[in-house]
mmCIF file of C-alpha atoms in Angstrom:
data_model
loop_
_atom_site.group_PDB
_atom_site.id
_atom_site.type_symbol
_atom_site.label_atom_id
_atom_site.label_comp_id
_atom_site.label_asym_id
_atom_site.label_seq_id
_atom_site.Cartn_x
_atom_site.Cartn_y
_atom_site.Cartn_z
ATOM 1 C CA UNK A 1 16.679 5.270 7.217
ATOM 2 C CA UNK A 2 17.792 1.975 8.339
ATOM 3 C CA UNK A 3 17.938 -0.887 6.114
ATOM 4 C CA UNK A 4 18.561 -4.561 7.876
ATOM 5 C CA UNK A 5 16.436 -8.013 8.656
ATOM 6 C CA UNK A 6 13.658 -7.805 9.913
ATOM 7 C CA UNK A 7 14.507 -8.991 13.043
ATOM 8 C CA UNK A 8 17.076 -6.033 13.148
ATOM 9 C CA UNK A 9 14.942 -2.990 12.527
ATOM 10 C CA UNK A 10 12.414 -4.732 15.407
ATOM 11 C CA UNK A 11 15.463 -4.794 17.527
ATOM 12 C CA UNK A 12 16.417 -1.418 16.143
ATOM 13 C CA UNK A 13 13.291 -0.154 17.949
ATOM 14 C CA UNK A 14 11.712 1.056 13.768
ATOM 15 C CA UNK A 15 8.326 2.611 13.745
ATOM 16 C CA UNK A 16 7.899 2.043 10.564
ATOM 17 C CA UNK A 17 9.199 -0.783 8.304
ATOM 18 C CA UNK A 18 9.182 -0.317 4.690
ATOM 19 C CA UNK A 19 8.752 -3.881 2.471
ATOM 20 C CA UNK A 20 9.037 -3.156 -1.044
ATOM 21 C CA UNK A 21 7.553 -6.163 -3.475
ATOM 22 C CA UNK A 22 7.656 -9.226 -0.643
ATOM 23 C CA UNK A 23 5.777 -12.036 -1.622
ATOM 24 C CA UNK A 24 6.860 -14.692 0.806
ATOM 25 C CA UNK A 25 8.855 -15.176 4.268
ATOM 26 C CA UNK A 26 9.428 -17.518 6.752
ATOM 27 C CA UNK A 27 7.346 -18.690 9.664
ATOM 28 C CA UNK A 28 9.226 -17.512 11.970
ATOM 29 C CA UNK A 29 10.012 -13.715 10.071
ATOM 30 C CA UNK A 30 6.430 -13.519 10.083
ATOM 31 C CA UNK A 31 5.274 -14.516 13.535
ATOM 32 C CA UNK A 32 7.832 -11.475 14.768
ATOM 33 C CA UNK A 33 6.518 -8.842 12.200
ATOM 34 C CA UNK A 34 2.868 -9.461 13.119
ATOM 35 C CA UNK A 35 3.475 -9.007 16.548
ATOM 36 C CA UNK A 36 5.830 -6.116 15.888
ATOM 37 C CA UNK A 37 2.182 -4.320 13.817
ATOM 38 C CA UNK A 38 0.128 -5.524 16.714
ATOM 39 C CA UNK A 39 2.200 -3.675 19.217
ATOM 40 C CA UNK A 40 1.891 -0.985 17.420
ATOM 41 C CA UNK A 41 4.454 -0.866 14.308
ATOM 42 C CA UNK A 42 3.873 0.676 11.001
ATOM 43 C CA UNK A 43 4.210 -1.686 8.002
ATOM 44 C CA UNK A 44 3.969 -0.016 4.594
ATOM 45 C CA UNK A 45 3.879 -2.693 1.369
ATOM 46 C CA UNK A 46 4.406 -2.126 -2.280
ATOM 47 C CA UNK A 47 3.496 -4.564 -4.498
ATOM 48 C CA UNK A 48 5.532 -5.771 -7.698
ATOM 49 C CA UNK A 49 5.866 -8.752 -9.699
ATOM 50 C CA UNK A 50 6.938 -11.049 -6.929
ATOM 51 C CA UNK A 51 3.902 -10.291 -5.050
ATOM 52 C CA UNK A 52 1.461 -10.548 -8.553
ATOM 53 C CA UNK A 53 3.205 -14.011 -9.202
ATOM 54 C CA UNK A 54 2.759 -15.494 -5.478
ATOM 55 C CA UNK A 55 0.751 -18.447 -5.449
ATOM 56 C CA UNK A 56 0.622 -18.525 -2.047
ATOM 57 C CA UNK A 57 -2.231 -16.424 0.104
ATOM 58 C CA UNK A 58 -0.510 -13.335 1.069
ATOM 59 C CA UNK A 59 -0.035 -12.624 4.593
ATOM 60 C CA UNK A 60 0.437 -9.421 6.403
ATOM 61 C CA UNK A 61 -2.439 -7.455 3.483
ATOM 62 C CA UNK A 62 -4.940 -4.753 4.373
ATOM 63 C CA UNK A 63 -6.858 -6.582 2.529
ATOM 64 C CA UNK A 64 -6.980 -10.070 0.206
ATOM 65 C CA UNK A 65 -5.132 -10.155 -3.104
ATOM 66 C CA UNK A 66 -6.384 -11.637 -6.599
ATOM 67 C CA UNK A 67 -3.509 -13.519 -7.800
ATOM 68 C CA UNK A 68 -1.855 -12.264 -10.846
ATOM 69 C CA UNK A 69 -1.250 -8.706 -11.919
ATOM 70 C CA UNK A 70 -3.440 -6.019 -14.128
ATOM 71 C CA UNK A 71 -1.722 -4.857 -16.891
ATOM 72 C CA UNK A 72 -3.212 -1.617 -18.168
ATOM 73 C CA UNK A 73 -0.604 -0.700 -20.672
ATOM 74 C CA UNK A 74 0.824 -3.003 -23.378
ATOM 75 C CA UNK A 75 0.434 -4.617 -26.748
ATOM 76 C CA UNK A 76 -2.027 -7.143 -25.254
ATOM 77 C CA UNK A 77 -4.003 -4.916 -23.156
ATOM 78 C CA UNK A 78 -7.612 -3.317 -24.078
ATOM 79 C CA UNK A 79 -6.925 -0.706 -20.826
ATOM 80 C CA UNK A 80 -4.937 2.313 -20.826
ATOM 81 C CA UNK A 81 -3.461 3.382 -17.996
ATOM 82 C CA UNK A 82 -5.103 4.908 -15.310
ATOM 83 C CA UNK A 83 -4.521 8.668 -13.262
ATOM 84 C CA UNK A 84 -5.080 8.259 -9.326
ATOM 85 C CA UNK A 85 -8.737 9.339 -8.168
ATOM 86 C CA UNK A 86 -9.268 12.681 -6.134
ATOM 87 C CA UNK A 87 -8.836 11.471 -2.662
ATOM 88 C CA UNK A 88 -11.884 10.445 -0.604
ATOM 89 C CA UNK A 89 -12.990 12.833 2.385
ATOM 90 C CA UNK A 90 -12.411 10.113 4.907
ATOM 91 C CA UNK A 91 -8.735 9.557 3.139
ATOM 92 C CA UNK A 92 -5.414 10.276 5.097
ATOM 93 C CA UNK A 93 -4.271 11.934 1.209
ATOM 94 C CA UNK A 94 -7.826 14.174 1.468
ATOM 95 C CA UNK A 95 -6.695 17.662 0.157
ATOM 96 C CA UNK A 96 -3.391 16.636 -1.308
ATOM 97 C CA UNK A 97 -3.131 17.599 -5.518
ATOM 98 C CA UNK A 98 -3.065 15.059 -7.893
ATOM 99 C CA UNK A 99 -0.546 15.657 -10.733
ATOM 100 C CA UNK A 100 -2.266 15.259 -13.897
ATOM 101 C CA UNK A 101 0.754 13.084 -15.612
ATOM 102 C CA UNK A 102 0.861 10.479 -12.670
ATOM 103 C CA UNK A 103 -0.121 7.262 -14.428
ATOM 104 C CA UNK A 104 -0.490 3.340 -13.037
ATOM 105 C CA UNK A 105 0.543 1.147 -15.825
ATOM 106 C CA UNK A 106 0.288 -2.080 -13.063
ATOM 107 C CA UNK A 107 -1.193 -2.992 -10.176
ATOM 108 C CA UNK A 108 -1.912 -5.888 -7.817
ATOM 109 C CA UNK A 109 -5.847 -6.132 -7.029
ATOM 110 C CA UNK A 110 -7.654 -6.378 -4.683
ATOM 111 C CA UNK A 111 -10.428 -9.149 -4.211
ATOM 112 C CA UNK A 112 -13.510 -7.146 -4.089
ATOM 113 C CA UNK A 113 -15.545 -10.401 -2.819
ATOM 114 C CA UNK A 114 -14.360 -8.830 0.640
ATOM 115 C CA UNK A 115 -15.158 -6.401 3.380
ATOM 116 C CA UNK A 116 -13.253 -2.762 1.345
ATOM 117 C CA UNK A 117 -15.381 -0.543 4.099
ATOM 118 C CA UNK A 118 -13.325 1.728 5.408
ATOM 119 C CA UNK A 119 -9.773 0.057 4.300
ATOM 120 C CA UNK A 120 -9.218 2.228 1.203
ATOM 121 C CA UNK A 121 -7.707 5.154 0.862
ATOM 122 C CA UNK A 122 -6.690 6.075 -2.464
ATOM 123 C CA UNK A 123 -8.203 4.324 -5.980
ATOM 124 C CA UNK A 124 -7.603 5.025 -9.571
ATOM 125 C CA UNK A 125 -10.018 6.657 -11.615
ATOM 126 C CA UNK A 126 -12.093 3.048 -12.622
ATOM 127 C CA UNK A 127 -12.773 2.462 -8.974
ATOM 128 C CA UNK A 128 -9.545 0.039 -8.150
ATOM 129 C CA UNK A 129 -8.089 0.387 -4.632
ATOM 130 C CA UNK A 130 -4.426 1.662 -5.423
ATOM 131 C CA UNK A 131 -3.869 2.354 -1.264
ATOM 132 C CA UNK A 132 -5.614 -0.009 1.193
ATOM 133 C CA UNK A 133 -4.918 0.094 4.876
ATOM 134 C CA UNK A 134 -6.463 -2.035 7.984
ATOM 135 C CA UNK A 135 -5.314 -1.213 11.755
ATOM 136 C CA UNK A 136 -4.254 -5.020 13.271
ATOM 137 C CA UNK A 137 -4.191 -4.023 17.597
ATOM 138 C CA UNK A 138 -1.967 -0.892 18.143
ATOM 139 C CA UNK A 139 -0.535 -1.047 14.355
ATOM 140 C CA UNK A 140 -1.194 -0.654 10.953
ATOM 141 C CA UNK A 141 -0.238 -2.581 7.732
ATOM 142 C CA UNK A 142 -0.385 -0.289 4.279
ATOM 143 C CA UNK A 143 0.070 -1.991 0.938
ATOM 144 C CA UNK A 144 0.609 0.602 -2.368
ATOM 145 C CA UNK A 145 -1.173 -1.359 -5.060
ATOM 146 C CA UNK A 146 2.006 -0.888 -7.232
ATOM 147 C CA UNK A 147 5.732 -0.553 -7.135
ATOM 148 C CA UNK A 148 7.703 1.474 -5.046
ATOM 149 C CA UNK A 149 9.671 2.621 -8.476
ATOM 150 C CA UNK A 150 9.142 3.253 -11.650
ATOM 151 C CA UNK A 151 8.392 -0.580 -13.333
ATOM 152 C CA UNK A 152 4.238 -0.155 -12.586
ATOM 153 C CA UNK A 153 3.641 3.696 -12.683
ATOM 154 C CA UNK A 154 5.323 7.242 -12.437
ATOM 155 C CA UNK A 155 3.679 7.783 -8.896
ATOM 156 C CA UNK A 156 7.340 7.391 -7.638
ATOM 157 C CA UNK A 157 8.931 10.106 -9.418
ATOM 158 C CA UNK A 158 6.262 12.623 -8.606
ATOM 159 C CA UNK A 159 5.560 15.423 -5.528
ATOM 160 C CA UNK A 160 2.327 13.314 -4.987
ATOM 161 C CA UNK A 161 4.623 9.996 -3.965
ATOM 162 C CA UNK A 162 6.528 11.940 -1.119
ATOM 163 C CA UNK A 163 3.438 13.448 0.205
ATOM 164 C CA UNK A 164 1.516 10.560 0.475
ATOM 165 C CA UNK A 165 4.998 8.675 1.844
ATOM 166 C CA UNK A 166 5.024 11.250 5.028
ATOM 167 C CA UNK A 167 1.194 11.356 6.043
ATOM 168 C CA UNK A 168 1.653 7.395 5.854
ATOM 169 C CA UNK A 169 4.863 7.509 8.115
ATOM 170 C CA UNK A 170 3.304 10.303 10.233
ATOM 171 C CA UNK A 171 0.612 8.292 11.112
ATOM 172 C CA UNK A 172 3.807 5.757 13.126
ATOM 173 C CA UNK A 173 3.250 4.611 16.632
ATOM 174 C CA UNK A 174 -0.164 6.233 16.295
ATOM 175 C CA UNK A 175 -3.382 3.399 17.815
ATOM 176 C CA UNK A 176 -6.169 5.752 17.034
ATOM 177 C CA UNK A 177 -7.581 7.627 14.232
ATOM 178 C CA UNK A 178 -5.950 5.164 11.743
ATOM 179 C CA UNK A 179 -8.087 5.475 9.441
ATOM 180 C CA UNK A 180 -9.287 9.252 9.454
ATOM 181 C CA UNK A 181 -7.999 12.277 7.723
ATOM 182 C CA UNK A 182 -7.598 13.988 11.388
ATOM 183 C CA UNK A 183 -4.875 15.895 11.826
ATOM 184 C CA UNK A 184 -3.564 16.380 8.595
#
């Protein structure tokens, strides 16, 4: 693992760049990471409060983002929160085992006005995309629909987390069968 600018793990020659909870970056930070994905880098996204809170359209999304958070947990909340769906035939995650006690407290939505065919991969047991994923060229961009720690959910400290971590990562450098459960 190498942690660094962007513009050092592109020059560092990454497959795979991790951001965790990035709402916003410069022009220029962004012109060099979309061409990094389009020649065939692996960008994997969690979401947070940063991203919730952005005002502006995100960039660099599988899909388009609602602004604002869900809450399912809380005082002021009528949901409780949700497990993670059994995994979807055509899903990367298909045949992995879902710990019972994995729970999303928060998540980031996704605008379901939009095109969803094909770009998720895991939901939550209402229906909610909690993994989306679109190929852009030769690369891929991934966004988690919660926190890569323990503020939205418990996915991180579970078996589920690391599993789903290396089938995403193994999929690096890869510009065809993105978005199948081949070889796995």
């Amino acid at each position: 693992i190498t942690t660094g600018t962007i513009g050092e793990l592109i020059d560092a020659k990454s497959s795979v760049i991790i951001l965790a909870d990035v709402a916003a970056m410069p022009t220029e930070t962004l012109n060099i990471l979309e061409e990094w994905i389009k020649d065939g880098g692996l960008l994997l996204r969690f979401s947070g409060p940063n991203m919730a809170g952005s005002t502006q359209t995100q960039i660099l999304t599988p899909v388009p983002l609602r602004s604002g958070g869900r809450a399912l947990s809380g005082s002021l909340s009528w949901d409780k929160p949700q497990r993670i769906a059994p995994f979807d035939q055509n899903s990367p995650f298909y045949g992995l085992d879902i710990p019972n006690e994995v729970t999303i407290k928060q998540q980031v939505l996704a605008d379901p006005t939009h095109d969803m065919e094909g770009k998720v991969w895991a939901r939550l047991e209402d229906g909610t995309p909690f993994i989306t994923a679109a190929p852009m060229d030769k690369g891929l961009i991934v966004l988690v629909h919660t926190t890569a720690n323990t503020d939205w959910s418990d996915f991180a400290l579970s078996g589920l987390y690391v599993q789903v971590l290396k089938r995403i990562i193994y999929m690096a450098g890869s510009s065809s069968g993105i978005t199948s459960a081949q070889g796995f």
